[in-house]
Short mmCIF file of C-alpha atoms in Angstrom, two decimals:
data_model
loop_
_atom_site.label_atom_id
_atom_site.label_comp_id
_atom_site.label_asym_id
_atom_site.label_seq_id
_atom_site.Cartn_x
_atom_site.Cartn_y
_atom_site.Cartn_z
CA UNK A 1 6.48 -26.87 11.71
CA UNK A 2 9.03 -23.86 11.21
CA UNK A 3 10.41 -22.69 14.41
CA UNK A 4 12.70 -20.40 13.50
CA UNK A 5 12.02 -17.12 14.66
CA UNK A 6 12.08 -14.20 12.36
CA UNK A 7 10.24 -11.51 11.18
CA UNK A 8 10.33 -10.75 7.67
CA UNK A 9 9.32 -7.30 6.12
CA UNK A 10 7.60 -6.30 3.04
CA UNK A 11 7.66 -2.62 1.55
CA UNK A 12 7.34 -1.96 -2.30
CA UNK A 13 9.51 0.05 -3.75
CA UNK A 14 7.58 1.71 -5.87
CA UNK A 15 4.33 3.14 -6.50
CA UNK A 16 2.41 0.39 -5.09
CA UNK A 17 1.20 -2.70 -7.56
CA UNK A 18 4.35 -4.05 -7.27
CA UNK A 19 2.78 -7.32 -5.95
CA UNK A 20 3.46 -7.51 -2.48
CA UNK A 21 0.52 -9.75 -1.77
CA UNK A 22 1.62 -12.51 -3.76
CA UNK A 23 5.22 -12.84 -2.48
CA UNK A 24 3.51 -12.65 0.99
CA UNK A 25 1.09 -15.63 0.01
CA UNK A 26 4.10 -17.37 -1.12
CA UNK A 27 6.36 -16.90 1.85
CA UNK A 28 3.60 -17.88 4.14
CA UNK A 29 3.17 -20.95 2.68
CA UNK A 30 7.75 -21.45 2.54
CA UNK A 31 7.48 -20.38 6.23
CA UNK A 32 4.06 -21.60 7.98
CA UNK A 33 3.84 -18.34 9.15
CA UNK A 34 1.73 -17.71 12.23
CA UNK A 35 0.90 -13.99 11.58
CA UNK A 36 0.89 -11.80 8.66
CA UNK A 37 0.82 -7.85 10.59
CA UNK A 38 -0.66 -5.15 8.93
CA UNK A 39 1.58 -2.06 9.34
CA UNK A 40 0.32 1.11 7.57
CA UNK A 41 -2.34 1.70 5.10
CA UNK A 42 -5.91 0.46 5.21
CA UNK A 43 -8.68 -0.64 3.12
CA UNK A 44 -7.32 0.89 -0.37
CA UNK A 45 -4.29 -2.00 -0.38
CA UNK A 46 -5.32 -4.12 -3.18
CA UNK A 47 -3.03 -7.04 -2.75
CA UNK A 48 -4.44 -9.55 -5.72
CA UNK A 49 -3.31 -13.37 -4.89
CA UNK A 50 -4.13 -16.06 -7.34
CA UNK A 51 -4.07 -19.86 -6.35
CA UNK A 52 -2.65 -22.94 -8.68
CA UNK A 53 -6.32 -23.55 -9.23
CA UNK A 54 -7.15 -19.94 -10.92
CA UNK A 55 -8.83 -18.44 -8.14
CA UNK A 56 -8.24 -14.82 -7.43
CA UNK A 57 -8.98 -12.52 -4.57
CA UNK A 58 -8.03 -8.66 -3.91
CA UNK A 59 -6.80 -8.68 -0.26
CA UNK A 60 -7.17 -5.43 1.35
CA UNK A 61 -7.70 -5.95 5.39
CA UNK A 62 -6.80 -9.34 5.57
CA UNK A 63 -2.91 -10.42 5.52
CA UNK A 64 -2.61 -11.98 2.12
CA UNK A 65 -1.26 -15.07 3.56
CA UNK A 66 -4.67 -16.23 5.27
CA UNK A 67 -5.05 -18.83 2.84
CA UNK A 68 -2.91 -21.02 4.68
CA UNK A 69 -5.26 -22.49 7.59
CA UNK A 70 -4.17 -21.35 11.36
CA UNK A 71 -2.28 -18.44 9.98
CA UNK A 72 -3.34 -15.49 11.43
CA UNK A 73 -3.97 -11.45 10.45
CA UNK A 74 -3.07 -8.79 12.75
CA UNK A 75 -4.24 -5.06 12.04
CA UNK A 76 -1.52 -3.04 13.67
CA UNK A 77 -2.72 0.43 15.34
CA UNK A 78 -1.04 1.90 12.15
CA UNK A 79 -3.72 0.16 10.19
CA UNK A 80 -6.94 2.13 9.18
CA UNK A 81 -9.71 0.01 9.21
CA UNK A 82 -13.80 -0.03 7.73
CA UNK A 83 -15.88 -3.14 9.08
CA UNK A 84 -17.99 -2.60 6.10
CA UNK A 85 -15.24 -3.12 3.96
CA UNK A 86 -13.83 -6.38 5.73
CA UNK A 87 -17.14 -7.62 6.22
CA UNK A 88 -17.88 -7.91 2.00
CA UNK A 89 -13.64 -9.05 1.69
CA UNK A 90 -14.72 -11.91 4.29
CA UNK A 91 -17.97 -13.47 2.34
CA UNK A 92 -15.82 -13.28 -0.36
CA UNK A 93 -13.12 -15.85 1.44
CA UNK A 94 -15.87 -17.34 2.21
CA UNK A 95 -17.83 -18.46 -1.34
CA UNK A 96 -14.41 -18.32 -3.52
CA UNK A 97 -11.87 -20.44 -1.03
CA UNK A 98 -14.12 -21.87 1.73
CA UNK A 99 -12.22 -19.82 4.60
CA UNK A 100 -15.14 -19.76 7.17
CA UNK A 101 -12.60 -18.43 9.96
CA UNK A 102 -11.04 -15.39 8.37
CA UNK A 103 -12.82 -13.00 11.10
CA UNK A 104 -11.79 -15.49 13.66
CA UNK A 105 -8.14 -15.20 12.58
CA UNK A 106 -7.80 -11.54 13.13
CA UNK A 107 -6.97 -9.64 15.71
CA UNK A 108 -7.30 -6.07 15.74
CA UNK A 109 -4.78 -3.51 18.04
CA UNK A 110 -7.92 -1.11 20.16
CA UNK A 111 -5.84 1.27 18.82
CA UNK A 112 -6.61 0.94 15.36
CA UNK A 113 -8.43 3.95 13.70
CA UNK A 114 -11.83 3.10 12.18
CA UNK A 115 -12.91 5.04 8.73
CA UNK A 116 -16.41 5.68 8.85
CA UNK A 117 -19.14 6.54 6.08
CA UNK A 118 -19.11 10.47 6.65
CA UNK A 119 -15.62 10.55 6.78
CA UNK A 120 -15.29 8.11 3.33
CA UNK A 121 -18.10 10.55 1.76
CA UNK A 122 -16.04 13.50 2.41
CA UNK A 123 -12.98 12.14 1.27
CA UNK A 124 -14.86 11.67 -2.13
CA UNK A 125 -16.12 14.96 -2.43
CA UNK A 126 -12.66 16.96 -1.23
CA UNK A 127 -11.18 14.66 -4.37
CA UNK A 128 -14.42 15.35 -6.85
CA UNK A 129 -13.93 19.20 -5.84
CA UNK A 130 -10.22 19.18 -6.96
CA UNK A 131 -11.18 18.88 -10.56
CA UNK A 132 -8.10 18.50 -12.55
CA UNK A 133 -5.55 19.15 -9.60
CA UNK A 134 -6.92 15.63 -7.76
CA UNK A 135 -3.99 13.87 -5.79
CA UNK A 136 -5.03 10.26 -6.90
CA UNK A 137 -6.97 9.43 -3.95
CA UNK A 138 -8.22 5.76 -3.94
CA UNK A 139 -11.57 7.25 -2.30
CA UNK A 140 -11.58 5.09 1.13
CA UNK A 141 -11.42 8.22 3.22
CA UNK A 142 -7.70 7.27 4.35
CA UNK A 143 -6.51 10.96 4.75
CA UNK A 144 -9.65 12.24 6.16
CA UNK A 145 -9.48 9.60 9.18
CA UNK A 146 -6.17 10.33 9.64
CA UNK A 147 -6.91 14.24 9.10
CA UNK A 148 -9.65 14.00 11.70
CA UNK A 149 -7.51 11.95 14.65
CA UNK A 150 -4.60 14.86 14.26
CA UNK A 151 -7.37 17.63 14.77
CA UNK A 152 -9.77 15.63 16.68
CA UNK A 153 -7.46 13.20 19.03
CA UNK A 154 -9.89 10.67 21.10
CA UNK A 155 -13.72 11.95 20.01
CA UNK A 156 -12.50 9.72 16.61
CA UNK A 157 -13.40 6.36 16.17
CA UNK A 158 -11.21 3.18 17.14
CA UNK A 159 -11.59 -0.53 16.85
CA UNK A 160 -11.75 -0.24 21.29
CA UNK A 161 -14.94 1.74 20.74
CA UNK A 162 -16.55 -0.92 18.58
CA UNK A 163 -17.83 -2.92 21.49
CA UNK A 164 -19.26 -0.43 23.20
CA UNK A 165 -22.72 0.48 21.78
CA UNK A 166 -23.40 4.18 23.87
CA UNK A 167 -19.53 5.39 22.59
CA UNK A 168 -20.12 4.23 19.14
CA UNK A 169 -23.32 5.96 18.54
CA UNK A 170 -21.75 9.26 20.48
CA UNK A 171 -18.60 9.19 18.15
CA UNK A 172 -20.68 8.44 15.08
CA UNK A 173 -22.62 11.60 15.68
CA UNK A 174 -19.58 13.73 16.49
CA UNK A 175 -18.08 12.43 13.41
CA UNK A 176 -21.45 12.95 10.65
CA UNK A 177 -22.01 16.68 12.15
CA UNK A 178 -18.19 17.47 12.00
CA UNK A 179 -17.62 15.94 8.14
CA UNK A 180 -20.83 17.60 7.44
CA UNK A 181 -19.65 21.05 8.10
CA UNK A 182 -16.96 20.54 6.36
CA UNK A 183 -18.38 19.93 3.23
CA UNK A 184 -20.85 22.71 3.54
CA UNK A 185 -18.04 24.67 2.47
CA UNK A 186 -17.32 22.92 -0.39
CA UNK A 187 -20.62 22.66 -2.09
CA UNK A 188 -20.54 25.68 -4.65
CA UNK A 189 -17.23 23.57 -6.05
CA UNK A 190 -19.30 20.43 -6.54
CA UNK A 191 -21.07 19.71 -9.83
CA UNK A 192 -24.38 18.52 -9.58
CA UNK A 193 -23.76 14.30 -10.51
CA UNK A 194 -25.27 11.04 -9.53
CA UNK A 195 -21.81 10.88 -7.90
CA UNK A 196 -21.81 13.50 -5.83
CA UNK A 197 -25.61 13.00 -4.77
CA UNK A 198 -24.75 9.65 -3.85
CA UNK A 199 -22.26 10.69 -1.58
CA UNK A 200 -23.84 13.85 -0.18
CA UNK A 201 -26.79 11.15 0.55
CA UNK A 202 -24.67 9.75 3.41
CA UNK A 203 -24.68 12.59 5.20
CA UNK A 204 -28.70 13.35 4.75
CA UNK A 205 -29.97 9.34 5.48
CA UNK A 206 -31.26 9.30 8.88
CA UNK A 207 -30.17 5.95 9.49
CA UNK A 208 -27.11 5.63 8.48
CA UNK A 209 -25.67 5.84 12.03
CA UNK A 210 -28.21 3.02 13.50
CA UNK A 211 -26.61 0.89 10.88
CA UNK A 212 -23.67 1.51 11.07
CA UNK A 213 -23.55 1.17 14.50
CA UNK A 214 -25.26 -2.23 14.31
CA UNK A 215 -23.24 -3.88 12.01
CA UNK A 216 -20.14 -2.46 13.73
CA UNK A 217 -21.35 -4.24 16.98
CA UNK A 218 -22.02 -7.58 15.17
CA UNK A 219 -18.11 -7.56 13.36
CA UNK A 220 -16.92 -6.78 16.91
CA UNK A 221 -18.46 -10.18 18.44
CA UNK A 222 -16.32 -12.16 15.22
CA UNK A 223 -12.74 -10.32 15.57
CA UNK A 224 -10.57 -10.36 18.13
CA UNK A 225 -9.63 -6.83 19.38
CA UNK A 226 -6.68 -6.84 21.62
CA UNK A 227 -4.65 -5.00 24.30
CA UNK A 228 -0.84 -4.52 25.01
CA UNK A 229 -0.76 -7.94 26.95
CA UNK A 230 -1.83 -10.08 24.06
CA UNK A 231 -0.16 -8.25 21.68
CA UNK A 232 3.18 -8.43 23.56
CA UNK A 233 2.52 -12.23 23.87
CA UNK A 234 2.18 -12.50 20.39
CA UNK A 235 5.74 -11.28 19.64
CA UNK A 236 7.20 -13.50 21.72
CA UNK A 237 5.85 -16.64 19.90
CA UNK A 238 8.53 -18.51 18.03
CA UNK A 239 8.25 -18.84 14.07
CA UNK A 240 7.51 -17.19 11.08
CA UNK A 241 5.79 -13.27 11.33
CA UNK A 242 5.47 -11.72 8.19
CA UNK A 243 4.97 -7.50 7.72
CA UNK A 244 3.07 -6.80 4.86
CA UNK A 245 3.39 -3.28 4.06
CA UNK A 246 0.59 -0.94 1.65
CA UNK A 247 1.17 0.72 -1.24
CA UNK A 248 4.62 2.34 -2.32
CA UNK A 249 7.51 4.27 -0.82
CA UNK A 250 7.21 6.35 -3.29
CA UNK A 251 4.02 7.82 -2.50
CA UNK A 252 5.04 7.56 1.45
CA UNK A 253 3.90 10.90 3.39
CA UNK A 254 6.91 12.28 3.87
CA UNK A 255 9.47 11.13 1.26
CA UNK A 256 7.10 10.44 -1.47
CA UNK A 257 6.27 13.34 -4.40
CA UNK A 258 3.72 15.71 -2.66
CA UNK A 259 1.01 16.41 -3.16
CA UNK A 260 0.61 12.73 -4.74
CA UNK A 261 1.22 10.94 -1.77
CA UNK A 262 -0.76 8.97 1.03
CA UNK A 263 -1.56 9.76 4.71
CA UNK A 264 0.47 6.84 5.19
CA UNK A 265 4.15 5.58 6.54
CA UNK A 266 4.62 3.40 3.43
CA UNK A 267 8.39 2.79 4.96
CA UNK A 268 9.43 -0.04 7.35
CA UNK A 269 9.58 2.58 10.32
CA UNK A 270 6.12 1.53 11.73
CA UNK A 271 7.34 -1.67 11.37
CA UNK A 272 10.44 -1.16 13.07
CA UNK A 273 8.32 0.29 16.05
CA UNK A 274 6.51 -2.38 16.60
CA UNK A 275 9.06 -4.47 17.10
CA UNK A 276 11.48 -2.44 19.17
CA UNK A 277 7.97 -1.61 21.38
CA UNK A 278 7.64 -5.16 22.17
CA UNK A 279 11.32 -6.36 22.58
CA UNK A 280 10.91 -8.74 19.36
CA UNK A 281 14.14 -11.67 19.98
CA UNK A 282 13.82 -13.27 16.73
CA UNK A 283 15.75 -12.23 13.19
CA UNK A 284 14.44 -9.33 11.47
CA UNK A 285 14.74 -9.36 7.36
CA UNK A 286 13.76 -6.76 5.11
CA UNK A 287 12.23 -7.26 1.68
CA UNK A 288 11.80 -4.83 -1.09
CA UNK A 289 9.65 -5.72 -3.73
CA UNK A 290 9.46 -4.52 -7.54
CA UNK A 291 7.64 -4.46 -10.84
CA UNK A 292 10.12 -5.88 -13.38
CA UNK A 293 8.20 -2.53 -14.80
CA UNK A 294 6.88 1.02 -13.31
CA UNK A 295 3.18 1.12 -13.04
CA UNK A 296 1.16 4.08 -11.16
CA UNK A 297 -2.43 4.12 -10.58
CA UNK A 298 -3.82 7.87 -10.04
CA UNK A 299 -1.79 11.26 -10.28
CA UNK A 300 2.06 12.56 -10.17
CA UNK A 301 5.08 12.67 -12.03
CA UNK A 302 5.42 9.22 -14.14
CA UNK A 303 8.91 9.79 -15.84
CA UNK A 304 9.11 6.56 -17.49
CA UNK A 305 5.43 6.50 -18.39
CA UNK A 306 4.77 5.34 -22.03
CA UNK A 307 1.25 4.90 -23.65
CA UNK A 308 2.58 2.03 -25.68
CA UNK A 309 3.26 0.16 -22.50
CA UNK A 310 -0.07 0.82 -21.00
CA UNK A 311 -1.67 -0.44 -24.03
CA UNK A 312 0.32 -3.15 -24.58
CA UNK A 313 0.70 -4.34 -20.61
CA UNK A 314 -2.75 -4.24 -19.22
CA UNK A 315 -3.68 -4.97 -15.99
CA UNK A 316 -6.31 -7.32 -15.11
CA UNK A 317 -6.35 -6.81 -11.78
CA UNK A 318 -6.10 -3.11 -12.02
CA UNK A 319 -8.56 -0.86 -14.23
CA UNK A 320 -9.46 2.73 -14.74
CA UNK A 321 -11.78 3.67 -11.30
CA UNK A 322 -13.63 6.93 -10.90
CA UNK A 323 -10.88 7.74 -8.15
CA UNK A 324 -7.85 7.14 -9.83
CA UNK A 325 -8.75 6.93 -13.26
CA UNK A 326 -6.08 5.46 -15.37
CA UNK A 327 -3.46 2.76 -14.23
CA UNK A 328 -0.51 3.97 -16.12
CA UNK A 329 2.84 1.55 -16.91
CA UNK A 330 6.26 2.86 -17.77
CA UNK A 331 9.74 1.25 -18.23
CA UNK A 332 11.56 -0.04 -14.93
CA UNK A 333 12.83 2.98 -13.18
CA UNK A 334 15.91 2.43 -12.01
CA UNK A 335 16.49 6.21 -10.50
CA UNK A 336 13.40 6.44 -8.75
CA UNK A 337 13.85 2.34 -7.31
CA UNK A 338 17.43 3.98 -5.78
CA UNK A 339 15.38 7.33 -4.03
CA UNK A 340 13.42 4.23 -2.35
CA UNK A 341 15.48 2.04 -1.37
CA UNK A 342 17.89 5.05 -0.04
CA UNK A 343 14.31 6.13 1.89
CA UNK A 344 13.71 2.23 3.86
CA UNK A 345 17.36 2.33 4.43
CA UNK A 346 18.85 -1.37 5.84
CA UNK A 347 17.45 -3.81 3.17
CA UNK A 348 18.31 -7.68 2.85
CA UNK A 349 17.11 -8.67 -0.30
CA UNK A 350 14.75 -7.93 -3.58
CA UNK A 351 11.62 -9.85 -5.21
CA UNK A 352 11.39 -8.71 -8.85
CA UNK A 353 7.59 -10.05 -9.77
CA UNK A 354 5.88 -9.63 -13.24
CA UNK A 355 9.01 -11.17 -15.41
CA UNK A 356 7.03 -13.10 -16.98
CA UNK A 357 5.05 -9.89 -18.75
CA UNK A 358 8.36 -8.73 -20.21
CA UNK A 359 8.15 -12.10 -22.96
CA UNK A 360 5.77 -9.92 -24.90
CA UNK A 361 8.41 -6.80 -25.31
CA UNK A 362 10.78 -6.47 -27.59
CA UNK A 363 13.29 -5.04 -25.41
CA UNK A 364 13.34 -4.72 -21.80
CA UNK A 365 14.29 -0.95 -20.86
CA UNK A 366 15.70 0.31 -17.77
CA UNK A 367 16.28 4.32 -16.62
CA UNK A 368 19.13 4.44 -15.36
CA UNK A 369 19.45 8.25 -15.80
CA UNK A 370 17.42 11.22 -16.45
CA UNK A 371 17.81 14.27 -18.78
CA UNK A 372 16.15 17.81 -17.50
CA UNK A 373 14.10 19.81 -20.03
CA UNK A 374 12.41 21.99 -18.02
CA UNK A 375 13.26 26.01 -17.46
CA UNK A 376 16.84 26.81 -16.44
CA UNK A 377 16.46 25.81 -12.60
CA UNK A 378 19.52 25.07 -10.06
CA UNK A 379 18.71 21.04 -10.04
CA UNK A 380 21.60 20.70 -7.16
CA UNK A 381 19.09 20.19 -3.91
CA UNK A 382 16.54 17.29 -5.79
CA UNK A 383 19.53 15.83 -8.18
CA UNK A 384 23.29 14.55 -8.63
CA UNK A 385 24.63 15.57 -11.84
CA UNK A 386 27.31 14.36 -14.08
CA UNK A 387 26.97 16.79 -17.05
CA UNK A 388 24.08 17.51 -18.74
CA UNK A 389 22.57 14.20 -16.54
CA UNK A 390 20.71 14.10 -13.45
CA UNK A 391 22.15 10.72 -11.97
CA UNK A 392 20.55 10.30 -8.90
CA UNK A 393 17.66 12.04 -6.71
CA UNK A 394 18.76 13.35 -3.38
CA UNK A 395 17.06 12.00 -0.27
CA UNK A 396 16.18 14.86 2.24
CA UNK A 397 16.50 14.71 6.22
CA UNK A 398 15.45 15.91 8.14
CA UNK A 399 12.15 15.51 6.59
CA UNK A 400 11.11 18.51 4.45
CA UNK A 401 7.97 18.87 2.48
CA UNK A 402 9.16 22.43 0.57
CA UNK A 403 12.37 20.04 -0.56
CA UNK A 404 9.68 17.20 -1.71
CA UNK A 405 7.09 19.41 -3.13
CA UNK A 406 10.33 21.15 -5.21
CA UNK A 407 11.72 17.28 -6.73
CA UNK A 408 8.09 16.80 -7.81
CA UNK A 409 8.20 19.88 -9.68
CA UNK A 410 11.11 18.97 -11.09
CA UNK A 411 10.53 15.40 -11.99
CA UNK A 412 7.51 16.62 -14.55
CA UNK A 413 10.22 18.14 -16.60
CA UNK A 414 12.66 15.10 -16.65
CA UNK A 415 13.19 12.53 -19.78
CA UNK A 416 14.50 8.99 -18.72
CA UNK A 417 17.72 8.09 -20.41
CA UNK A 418 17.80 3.49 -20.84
CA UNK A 419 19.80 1.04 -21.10
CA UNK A 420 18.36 -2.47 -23.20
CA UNK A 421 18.08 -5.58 -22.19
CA UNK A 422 16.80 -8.91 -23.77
CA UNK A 423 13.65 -9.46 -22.62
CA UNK A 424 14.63 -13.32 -22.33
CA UNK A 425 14.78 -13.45 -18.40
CA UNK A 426 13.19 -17.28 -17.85
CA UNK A 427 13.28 -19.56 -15.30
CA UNK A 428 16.95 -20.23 -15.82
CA UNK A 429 18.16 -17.63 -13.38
CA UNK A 430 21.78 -17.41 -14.94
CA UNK A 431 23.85 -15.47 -11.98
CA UNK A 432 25.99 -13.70 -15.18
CA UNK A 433 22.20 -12.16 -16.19
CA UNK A 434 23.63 -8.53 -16.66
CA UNK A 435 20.19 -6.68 -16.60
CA UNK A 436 19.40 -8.60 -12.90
CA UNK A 437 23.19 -7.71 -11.76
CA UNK A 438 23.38 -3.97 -12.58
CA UNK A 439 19.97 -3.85 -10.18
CA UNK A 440 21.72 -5.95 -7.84
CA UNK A 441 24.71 -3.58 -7.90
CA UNK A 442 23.03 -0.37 -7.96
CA UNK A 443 20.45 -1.10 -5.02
CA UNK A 444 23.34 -3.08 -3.24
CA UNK A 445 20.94 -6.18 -2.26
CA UNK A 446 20.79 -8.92 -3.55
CA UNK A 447 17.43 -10.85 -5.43
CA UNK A 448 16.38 -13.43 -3.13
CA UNK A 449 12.86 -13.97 -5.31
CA UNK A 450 11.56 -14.36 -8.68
CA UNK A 451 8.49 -14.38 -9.33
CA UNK A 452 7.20 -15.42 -13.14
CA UNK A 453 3.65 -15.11 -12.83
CA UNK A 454 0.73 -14.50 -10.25
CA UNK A 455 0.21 -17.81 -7.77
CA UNK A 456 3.42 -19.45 -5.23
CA UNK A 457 4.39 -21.69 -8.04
CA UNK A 458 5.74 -19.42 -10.05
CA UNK A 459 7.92 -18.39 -7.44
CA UNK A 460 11.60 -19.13 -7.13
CA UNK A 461 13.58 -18.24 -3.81
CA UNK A 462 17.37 -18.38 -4.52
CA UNK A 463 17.37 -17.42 -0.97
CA UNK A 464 15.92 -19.76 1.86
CA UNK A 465 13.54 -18.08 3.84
CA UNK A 466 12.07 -21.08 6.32
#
């Protein structure tokens, strides 16, 4: 068994879809880990692993490495969590891969913020009343739970309260008459769809809180939800802990391009306070991962977005959803990989996944610069510029949502300038591979993983890890 201890991070450095669950199955198995900790995000992660035998499943509330037996899943306090949700993903492990002991596995921080069905409901609606100016909400009801705990503080829902029948059934009232007046307001912006009834139902179903607050009690009895004791205890075991961030850092809540952004720290910070909170001795390594090319699923600025690519590079694993609509692929952008990896600050190494999807291009292009077209604007606060160029997008901090709000403006009016590479990247990692050096160079880390296709085999770690 690996004794080591360390602590390995993993953020995506773009958009999201960038395949962070597979390069945390595969490091699991390098490393035995003993944990895989949640640290932002909540149900909407979509981490797809595939195993050497062809089975798939879409990890969402369960660390992705839990199909190694005895490793564990922690759900951070910076986790948003929905027992429904985790209770379907479980039965799932269950019939596909024979994991009987995923709930047994996981331990959940009290802490931990719990979405509920009025607040998922209204998240819906807020999105289906924002008609063509939506955000690209995956519909979980991420921002209205966190919305509701900033305005609300302790009458919301955590994972503490789920063992405690008289608290649950008090918050779950709260909660339904509160969302409900909410969305009063919004009614004469609704249209009148099997969509929107459906969700307006939730409110109007008088039992909706007894079952709800029955199945919440029965998940409680499976999981494991701790205090500060156990969790300190658990950072002080020796081996292999894993930090598998959710989505992108560019759609993080403060650094990502607002309003298309998540209610989420999609950074290593939370990361970073959890360990520093419980004095964690071991090695700490941070992991960036990437699309060998730019995909975005929902709304924003998409500068290397090209319809060819989407047709020709479809996504199994990702499809057009009523929340997000289309799952849009563009070239690898090089410019908005820099913002990010300027945003998580220290980083160790790269994974570069998908390289195995750029065999069926003829070329593989990378932005390396962008050219402005919109209206005469000064460009100096969101850009560097060399000449007619915009070279590099400026990182703001202190944190400033005008400043963000002003580069996303901008970024709808800018055209990506490539350079071409041979598509040719195999298995024969060459270190002289100019297309891999220039993004070793310009995000000054090197690539400790390449990843050629979707299960740990097609893996290879030109760094150790374990």
């Amino acid at each position: 068994m690996h004794q080591q201890k360390q602590a390995i991070f993993i953020a995506d450095l773009g958009f999201g879809d960038a395949g962070k669950g597979t390069i945390t199955d595969f490091l699991s198995r390098q490393c035995a880990a003993h944990t895989i900790v949640r640290y932002n995000g909540g149900p909407q992660a979509a981490h797809n692993v595939v195993t050497s035998d062809g089975k798939h499943h879409t990890f969402a509330q369960f660390g992705s490495g839990i199909l190694c037996p005895g490793t564990k899943t922690l759900l951070s306090r910076f986790m948003l969590i929905n027992p429904l949700n985790m209770l379907k993903e479980e039965r799932h492990l269950r019939s596909v891969f024979g994991v009987t002991d995923a709930l047994q596995r996981t331990q959940i921080e009290r802490r931990a913020l719990v979405i509920t069905p009025f607040q998922r409901a209204a998240n819906r609606l807020r999105e289906v009343a924002r008609a063509a100016g939506r955000h690209g909400s995956c519909g979980e009801g991420i921002g209205e739970c966190m919305a509701d705990f900033l305005k609300y503080g302790d009458t919301v829902l955590f994972a503490g309260d789920l063992q405690d029948r008289e608290t649950l059934v008090q918050k779950l009232h709260f909660l339904r008459a509160a969302k409900h007046d909410e969305i009063n307001e919004l009614c004469q912006q609704l249209p009148d769809t099997e969509l929107v009834r459906k969700e307006l139902a939730v409110f109007a179903n008088k039992d909706t809180i007894e079952d709800c607050t029955d199945v919440y009690r029965y998940f409680s009895q499976y999981v494991d939800i701790i205090d500060e004791a156990t969790l300190h205890s658990l950072f002080a075991q020796s081996g292999t802990m894993l930090f598998e961030g959710a989505q992108g850092v560019l759609l993080d809540e403060n650094y990502g391009f607002a309003p298309y952004t998540t209610w989420s720290t999609t950074t290593f910070a939370n990361a970073d306070t959890l360990v520093r909170e419980h004095d964690y001795a071991g090695d700490v390594i941070k992991l960036g991962v990437m699309r060998a090319y730019a995909t975005r699923h929902g709304a924003g600025p998409f500068p290397t977005e090209d319809a060819a690519l989407t047709h020709t590079l479809p996504d199994q694993h990702n499809i057009w959803n009523d929340w997000q609509h289309l799952f849009r692929v563009g070239h690898f952008d090089l410019m908005a990989t820099r913002y990010a990896r300027e945003v998580v600050g220290k980083l160790d190494y790269l994974a570069i996944t998908h390289l195995d999807r750029l065999e069926t291009l003829p070329a593989w292009q990378i932005c390396t610069a962008y050219r402005y077209q919109g209206a005469a604007a000064d460009l100096s606060a969101s850009f560097e510029q060399a000449s007619d160029r915009l070279t590099k997008m400026n990182v703001q901090r202190p944190i400033d949502l005008a400043h963000q709000e002003q580069l996303t403006q901008n970024l709808w009016s800018c055209i990506p300038e490539y350079h071409t590479f041979s598509p040719k990247v195999g298995r024969r990692l060459a270190q002289d591979n100019a297309s891999f050096s220039l993004l070793e160079e310009q995000l000054s880390a090197p690539i400790a993983i390449y990843s050629y296709g979707p299960t740990a085999s097609d893996k290879i770690a030109v760094t150790p890890f374990a």
